[in-house]
PDB file of C-alpha atoms in Angstrom:
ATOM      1  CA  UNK A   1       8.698 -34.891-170.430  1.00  0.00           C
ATOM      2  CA  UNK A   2       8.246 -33.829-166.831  1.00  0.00           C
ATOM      3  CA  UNK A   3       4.434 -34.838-164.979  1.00  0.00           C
ATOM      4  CA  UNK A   4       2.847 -35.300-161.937  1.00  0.00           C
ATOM      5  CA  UNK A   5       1.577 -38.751-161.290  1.00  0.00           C
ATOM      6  CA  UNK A   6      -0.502 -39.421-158.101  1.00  0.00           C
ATOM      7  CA  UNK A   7       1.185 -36.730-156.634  1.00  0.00           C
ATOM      8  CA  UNK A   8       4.840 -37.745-157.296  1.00  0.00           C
ATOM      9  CA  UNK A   9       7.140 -35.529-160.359  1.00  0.00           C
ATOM     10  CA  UNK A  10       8.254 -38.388-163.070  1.00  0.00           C
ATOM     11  CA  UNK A  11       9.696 -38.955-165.790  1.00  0.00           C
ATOM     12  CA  UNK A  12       8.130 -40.403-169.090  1.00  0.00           C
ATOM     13  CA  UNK A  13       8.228 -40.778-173.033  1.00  0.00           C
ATOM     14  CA  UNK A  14       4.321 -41.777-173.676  1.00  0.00           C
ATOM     15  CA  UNK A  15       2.660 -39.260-175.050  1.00  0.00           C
ATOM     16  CA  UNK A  16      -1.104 -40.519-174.789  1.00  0.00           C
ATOM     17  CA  UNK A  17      -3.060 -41.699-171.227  1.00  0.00           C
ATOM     18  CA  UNK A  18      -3.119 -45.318-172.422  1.00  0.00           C
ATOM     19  CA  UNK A  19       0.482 -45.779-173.302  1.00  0.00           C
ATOM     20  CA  UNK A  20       1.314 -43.706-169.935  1.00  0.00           C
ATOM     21  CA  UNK A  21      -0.863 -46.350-167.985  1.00  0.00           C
ATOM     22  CA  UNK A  22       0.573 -49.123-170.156  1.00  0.00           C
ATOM     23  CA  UNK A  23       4.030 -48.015-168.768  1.00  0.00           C
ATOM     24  CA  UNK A  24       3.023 -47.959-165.379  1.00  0.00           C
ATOM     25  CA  UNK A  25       1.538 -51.155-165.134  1.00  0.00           C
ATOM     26  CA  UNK A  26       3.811 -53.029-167.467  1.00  0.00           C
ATOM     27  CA  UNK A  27       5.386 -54.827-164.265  1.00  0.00           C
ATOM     28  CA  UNK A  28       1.535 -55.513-163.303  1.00  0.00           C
ATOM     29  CA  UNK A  29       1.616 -58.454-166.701  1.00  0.00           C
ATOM     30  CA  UNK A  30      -2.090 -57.607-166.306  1.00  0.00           C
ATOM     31  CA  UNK A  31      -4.270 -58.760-169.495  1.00  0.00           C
ATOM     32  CA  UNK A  32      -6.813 -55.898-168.946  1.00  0.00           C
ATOM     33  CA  UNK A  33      -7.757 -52.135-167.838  1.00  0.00           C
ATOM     34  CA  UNK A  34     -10.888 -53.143-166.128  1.00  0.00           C
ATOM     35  CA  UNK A  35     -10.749 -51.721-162.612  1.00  0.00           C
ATOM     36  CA  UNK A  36      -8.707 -48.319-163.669  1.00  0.00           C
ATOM     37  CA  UNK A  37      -9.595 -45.147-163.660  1.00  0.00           C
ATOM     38  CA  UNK A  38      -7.673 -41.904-164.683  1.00  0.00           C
ATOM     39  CA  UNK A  39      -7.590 -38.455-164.573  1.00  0.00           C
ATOM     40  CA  UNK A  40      -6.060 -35.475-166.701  1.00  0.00           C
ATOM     41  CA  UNK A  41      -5.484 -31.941-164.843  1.00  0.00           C
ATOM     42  CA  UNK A  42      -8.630 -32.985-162.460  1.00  0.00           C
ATOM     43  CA  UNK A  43     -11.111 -34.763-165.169  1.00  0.00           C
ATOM     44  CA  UNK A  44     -12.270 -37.735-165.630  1.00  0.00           C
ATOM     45  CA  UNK A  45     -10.690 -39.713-169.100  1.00  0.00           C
ATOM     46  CA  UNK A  46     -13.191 -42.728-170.008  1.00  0.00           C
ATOM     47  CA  UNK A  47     -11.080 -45.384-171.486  1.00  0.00           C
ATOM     48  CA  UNK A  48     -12.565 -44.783-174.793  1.00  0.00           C
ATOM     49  CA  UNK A  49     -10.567 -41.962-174.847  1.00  0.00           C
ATOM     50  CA  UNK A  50      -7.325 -43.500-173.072  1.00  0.00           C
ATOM     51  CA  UNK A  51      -5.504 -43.750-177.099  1.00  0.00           C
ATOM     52  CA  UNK A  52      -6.467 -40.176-178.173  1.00  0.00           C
ATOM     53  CA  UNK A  53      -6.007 -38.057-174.715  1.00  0.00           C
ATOM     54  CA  UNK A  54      -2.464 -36.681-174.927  1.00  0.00           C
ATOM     55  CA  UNK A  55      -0.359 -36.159-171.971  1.00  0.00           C
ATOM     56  CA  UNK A  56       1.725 -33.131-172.036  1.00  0.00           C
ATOM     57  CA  UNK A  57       4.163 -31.360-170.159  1.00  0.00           C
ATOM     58  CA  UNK A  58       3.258 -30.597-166.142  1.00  0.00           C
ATOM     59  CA  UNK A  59       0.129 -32.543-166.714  1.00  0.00           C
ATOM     60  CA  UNK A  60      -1.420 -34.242-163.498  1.00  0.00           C
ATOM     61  CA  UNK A  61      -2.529 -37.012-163.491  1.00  0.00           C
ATOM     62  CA  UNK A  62      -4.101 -39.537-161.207  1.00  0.00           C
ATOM     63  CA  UNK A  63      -4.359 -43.239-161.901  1.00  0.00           C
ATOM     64  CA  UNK A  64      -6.093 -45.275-159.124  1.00  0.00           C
ATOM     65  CA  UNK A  65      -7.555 -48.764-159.245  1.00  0.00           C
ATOM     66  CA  UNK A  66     -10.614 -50.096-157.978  1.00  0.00           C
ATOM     67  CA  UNK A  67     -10.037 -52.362-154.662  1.00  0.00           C
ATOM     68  CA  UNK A  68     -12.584 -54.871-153.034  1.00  0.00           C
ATOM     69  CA  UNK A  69     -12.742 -55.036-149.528  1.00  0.00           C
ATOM     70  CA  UNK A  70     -13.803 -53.144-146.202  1.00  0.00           C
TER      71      UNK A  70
END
């Protein structure tokens, strides 16, 4: 299926938020979610919801991670 992701038209097979992030960040090896924060057609997910949110068809969605610095 066809979405937007941070602004950009992609490709992708997952069909809920957390396997979309999972394929993402697979490159990432990370061992955790903590610092992420997505979004589904402008709302907030919490990450308790990550396995049950569906993505679907022309979705956006916006994944952006939490940075330390000035």
């Amino acid at each position: 299926m066809k979405l937007s992701l941070n602004g950009k038209t992609i490709e992708t097979n997952a069909t809920t938020i957390l396997a979309l992030w999972q394929e993402e960040t697979a490159d990432l090896e990370l061992e955790n979610n903590k610092g992420y924060a997505i979004s589904r057609n402008g709302k907030v997910v919490r990450k308790e919801q990550w396995e049950t949110t569906s993505v679907n068809e022309n979705d956006k969605i916006e994944i952006v991670r939490a940075m330390q610095g000035g």
